[in-house]
Coordinates of C-alpha atoms in Angstrom, one line a residue:
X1 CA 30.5 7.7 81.7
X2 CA 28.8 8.0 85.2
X3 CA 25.5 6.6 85.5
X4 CA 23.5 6.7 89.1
X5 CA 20.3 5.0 88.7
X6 CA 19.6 7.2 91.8
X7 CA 19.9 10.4 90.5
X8 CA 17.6 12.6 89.1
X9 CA 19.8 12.8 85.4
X10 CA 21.7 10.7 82.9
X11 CA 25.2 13.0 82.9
X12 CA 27.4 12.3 79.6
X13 CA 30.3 13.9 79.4
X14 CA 32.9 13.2 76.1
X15 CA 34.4 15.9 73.7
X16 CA 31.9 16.0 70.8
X17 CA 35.6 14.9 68.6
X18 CA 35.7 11.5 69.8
X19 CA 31.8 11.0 68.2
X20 CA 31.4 9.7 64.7
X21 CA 27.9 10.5 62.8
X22 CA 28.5 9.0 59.6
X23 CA 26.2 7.1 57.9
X24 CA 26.7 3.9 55.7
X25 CA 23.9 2.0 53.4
X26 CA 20.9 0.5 54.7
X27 CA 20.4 -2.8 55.9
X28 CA 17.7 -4.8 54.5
X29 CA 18.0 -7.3 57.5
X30 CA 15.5 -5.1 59.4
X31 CA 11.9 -3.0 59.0
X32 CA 10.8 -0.8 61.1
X33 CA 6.9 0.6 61.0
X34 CA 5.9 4.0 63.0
X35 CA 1.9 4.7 64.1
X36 CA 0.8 8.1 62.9
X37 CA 0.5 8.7 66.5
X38 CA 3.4 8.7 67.2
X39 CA 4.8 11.3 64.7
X40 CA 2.1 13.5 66.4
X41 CA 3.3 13.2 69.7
X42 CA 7.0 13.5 68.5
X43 CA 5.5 17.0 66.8
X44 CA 3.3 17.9 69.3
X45 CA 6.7 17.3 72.0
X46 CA 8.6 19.8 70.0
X47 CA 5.9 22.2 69.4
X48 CA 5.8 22.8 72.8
X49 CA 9.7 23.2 73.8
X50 CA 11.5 25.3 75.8
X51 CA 12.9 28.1 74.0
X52 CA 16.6 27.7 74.5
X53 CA 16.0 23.8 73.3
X54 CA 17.1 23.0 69.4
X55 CA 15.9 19.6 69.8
X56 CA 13.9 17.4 72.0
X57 CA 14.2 13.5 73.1
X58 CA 12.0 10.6 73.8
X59 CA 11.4 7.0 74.2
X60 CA 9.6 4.9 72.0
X61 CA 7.4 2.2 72.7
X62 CA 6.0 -0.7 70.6
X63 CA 6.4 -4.1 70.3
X64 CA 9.1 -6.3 68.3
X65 CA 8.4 -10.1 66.4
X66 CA 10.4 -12.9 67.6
X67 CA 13.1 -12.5 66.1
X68 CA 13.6 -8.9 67.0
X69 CA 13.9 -7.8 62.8
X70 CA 10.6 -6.4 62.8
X71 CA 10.0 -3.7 65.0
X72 CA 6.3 -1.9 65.1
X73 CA 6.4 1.8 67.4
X74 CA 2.9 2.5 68.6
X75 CA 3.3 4.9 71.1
X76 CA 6.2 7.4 72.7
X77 CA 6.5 9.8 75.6
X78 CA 8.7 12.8 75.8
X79 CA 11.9 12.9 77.9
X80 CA 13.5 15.9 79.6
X81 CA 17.2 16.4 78.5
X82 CA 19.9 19.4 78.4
X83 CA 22.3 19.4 76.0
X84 CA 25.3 21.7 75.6
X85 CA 28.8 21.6 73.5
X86 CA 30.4 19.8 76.5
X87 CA 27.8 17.5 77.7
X88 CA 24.2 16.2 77.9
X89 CA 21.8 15.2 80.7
X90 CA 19.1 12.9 80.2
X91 CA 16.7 12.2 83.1
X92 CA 16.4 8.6 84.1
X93 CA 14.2 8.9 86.9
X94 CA 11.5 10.5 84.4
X95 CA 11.7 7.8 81.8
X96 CA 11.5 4.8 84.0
X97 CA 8.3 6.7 85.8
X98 CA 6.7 7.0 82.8
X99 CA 7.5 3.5 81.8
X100 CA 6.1 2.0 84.7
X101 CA 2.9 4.3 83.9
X102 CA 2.3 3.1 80.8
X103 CA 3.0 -0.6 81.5
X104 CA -0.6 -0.8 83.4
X105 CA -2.6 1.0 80.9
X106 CA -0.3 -0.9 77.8
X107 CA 1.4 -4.0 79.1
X108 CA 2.6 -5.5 75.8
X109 CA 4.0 -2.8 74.4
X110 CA 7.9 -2.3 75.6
X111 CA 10.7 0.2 75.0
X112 CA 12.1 -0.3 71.3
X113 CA 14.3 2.8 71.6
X114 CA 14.3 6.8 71.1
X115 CA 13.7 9.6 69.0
X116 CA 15.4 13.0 68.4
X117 CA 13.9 15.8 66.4
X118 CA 16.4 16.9 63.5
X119 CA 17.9 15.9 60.2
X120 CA 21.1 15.2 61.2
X121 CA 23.0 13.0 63.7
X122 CA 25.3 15.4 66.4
X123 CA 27.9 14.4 68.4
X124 CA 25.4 13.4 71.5
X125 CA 22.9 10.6 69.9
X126 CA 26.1 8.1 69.9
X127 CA 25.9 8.2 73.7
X128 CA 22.0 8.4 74.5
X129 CA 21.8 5.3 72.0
X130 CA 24.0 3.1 74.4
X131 CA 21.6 3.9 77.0
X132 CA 18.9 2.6 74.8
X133 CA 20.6 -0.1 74.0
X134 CA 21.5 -1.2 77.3
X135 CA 18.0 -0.8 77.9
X136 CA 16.8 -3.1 75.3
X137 CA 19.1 -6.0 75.6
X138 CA 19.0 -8.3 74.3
X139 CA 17.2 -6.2 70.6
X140 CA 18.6 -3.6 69.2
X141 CA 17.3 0.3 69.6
X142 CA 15.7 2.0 67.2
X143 CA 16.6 5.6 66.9
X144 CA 14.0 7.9 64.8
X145 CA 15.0 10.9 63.7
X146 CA 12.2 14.0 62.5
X147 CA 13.3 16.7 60.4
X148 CA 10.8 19.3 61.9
X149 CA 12.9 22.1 60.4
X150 CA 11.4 20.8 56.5
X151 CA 15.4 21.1 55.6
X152 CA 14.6 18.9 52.7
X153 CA 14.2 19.7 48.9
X154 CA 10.5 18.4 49.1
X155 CA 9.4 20.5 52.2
X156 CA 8.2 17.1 53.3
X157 CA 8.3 15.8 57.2
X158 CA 11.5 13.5 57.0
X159 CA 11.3 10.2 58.7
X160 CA 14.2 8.2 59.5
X161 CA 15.1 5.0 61.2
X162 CA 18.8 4.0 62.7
X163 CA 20.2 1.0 64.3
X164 CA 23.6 1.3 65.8
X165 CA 26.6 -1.0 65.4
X166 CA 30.1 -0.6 67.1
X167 CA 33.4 -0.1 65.6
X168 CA 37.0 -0.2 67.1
X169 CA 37.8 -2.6 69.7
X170 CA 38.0 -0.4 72.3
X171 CA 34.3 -1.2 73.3
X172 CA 33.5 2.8 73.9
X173 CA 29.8 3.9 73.7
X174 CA 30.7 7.0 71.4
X175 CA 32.8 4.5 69.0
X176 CA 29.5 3.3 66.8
X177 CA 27.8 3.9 63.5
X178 CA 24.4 4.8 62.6
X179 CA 22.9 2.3 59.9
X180 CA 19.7 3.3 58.2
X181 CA 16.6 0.8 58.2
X182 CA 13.2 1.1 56.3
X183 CA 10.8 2.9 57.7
X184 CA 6.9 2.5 56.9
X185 CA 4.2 4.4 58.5
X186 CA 1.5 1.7 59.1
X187 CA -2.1 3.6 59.7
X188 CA -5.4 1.2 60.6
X189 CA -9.0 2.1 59.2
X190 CA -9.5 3.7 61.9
X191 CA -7.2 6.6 61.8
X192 CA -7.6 6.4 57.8
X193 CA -10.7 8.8 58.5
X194 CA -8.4 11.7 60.4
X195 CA -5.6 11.3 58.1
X196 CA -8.1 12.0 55.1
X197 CA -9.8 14.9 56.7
X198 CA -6.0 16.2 57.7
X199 CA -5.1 16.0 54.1
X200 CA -8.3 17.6 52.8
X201 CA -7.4 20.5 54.9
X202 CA -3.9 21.3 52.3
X203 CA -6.3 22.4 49.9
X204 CA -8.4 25.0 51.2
X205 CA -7.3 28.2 51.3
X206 CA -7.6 28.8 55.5
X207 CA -5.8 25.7 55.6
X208 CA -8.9 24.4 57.8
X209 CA -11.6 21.8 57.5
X210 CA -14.8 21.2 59.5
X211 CA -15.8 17.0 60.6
X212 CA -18.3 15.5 58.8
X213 CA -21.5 14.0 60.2
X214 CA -22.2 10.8 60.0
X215 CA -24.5 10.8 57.3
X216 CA -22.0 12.5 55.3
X217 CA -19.6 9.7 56.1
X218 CA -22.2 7.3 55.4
X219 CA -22.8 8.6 51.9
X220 CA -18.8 9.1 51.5
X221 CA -18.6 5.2 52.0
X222 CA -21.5 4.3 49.7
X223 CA -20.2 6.2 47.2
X224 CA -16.6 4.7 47.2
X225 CA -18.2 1.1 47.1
X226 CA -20.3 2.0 44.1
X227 CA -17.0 3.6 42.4
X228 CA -15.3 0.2 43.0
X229 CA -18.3 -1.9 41.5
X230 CA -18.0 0.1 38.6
X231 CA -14.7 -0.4 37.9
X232 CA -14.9 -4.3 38.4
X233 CA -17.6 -4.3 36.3
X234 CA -15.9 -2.4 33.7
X235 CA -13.1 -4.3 33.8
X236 CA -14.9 -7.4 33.8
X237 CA -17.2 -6.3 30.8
X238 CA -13.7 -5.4 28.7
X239 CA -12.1 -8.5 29.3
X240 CA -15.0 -10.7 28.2
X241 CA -15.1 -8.6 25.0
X242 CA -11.5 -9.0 24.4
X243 CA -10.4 -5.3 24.7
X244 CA -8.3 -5.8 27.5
X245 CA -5.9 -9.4 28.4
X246 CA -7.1 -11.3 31.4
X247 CA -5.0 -11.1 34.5
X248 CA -5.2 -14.8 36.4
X249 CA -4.6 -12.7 39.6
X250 CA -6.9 -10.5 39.4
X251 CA -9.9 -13.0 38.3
X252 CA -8.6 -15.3 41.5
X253 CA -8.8 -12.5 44.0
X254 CA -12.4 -11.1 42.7
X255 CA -13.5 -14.9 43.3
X256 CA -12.3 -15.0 46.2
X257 CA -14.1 -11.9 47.1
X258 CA -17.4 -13.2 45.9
X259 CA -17.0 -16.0 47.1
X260 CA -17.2 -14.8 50.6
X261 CA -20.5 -12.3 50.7
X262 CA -23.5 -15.0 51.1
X263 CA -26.0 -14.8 48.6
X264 CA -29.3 -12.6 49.5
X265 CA -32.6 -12.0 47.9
X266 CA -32.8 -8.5 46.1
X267 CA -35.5 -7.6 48.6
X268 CA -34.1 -9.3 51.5
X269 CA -31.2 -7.3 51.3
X270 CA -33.1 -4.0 50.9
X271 CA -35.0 -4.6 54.3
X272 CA -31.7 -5.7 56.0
X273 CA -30.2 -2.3 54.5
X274 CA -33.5 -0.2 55.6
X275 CA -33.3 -1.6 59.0
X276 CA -29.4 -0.9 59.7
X277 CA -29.9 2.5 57.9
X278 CA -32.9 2.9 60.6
X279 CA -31.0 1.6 63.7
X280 CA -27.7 4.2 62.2
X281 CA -30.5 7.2 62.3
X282 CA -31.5 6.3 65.7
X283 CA -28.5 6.5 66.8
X284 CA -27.4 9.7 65.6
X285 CA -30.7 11.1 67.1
X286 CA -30.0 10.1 70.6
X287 CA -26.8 11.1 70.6
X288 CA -28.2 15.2 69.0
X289 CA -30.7 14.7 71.8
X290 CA -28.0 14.0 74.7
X291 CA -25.5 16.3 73.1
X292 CA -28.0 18.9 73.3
X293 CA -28.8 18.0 77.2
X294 CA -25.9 18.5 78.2
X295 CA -25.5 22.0 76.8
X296 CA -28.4 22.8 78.2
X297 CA -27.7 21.3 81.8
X298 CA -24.5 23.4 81.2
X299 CA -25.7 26.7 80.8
X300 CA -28.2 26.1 83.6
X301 CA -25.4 25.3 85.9
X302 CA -23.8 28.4 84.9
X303 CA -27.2 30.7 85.8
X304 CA -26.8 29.0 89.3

């Protein structure tokens, strides 16, 4: 296999017969969670494809625990590759660029391996996985696979997760196996919000959705902590009337959760809501007033 960190491409050439791409059972030894983000990107890389390209490549990024068993992908970047029935080309020069870009914006978080858009394993990801692999040392790479083709029964976006182990004792890179590990996606509050408003947009009949104001979000959050009070309460209320059996574990976390939020006056908290509530509203108002500014600074700009 001829590798020259100097050249422009990763060349791999092997007849596609010597590559195995079967799959034995998982291996509970090792987790793997993927941002949201990062499926995006992966579908955002193939939206925009050549056309003569079945498939595209990347590298992802992330970080790993101590041990290297848990693995958590935060981020990725595309890589340029050609692939035909006789070989493939990756380029190296374009992946370690972009490494060394994204080291100063995101120090911590370091290549954990690739992904590959597709259902299935071909005869090529046995050979781009020992470049990963080399380029992990001393962890293991993480291969992703995306079915972007919706091959499955459930028309849903497949996610799957590979680590690689060799076989034979001839040591090549296109003698290994693919081993399937969990795979989580792992969202924070943050990105709960787009998700949502993602998902919202399934039901309509344009398929689109609009973002909400603030105030709208505001309300939207009162309104799910109100739906949860109500239900403690009622579940409360049911066990001390001995309609439902008491759960120890749930009466030690809701203490616990009392526990926590201090004690206020009824009226003391009402002021301390009408003032935040006041601060939120000037907020939004500013931000109308420059919005608005700046369209208008626009639009003179353009009569100049």
């Amino acid at each position: 296999m001829p590798i020259n960190a100097a050249t422009s491409a990763l060349n791999l050439s092997f007849s596609p017969a010597t590559t195995t791409g079967f799959v034995i059972p998982q291996s509970r030894s090792f987790t793997v969670t993927v941002n949201p983000v990062v499926l995006f990107s992966i579908l955002d890389h193939f939206l925009r494809r050549q056309e003569n390209q079945d498939r595209v490549i990347g590298t992802l990024l992330g970080v790993r625990s101590e041990d290297g068993s848990e693995v958590e992908v935060r981020n990725c970047f595309p890589v340029p590759h050609n692939e035909t029935q006789d070989q493939v080309a990756v380029d190296m020069e374009y992946h370690h660029n972009m490494f060394e870009l994204h080291k100063k914006v995101n120090p911590k978080e370091l290549i954990v391996g690739w992904y590959a858009t597709g259902a299935n394993l071909n005869q090529w990801n046995a050979l781009i996985q020992d470049f990963y692999s080399k380029a992990v040392l001393p962890f293991q790479a993480i291969h992703l696979t995306m079915d972007t083709a919706l091959k499955n029964d459930e028309k849903l976006l497949g996610v799957k997760t590979y680590v690689s182990a060799p076989i034979g004792i001839s040591g090549k890179p296109e003698n290994c196996l693919f081993l399937p590990v969990p795979c989580d996606v792992k969202y924070f509050n943050a990105e709960r919000s787009g998700l949502d408003l993602l998902a919202s947009a399934m039901n309509e009949p344009a398929r689109t959705t609009s973002l909400t104001s603030d105030m709208d979000n505001l309300e939207k959050a009162i309104l799910t902590v109100q739906e949860m009070l109500e239900r403690v309460t009622d579940y409360v209320n049911k066990v001390l009337e001995g309609s439902v059996p008491a759960n120890n574990t749930i009466g030690r976390f809701l203490m616990d959760t009392i526990s926590v939020v201090p004690k206020i006056d009824k009226t003391e908290f009402e002021k301390m809501f009408n003032s935040h509530l006041q601060d939120l509203l000037m907020v939004v108002y500013l931000a109308n007033m420059t919005r608005i500014q700046l369209a208008i600074a626009e639009r003179l700009q353009l009569l100049v």
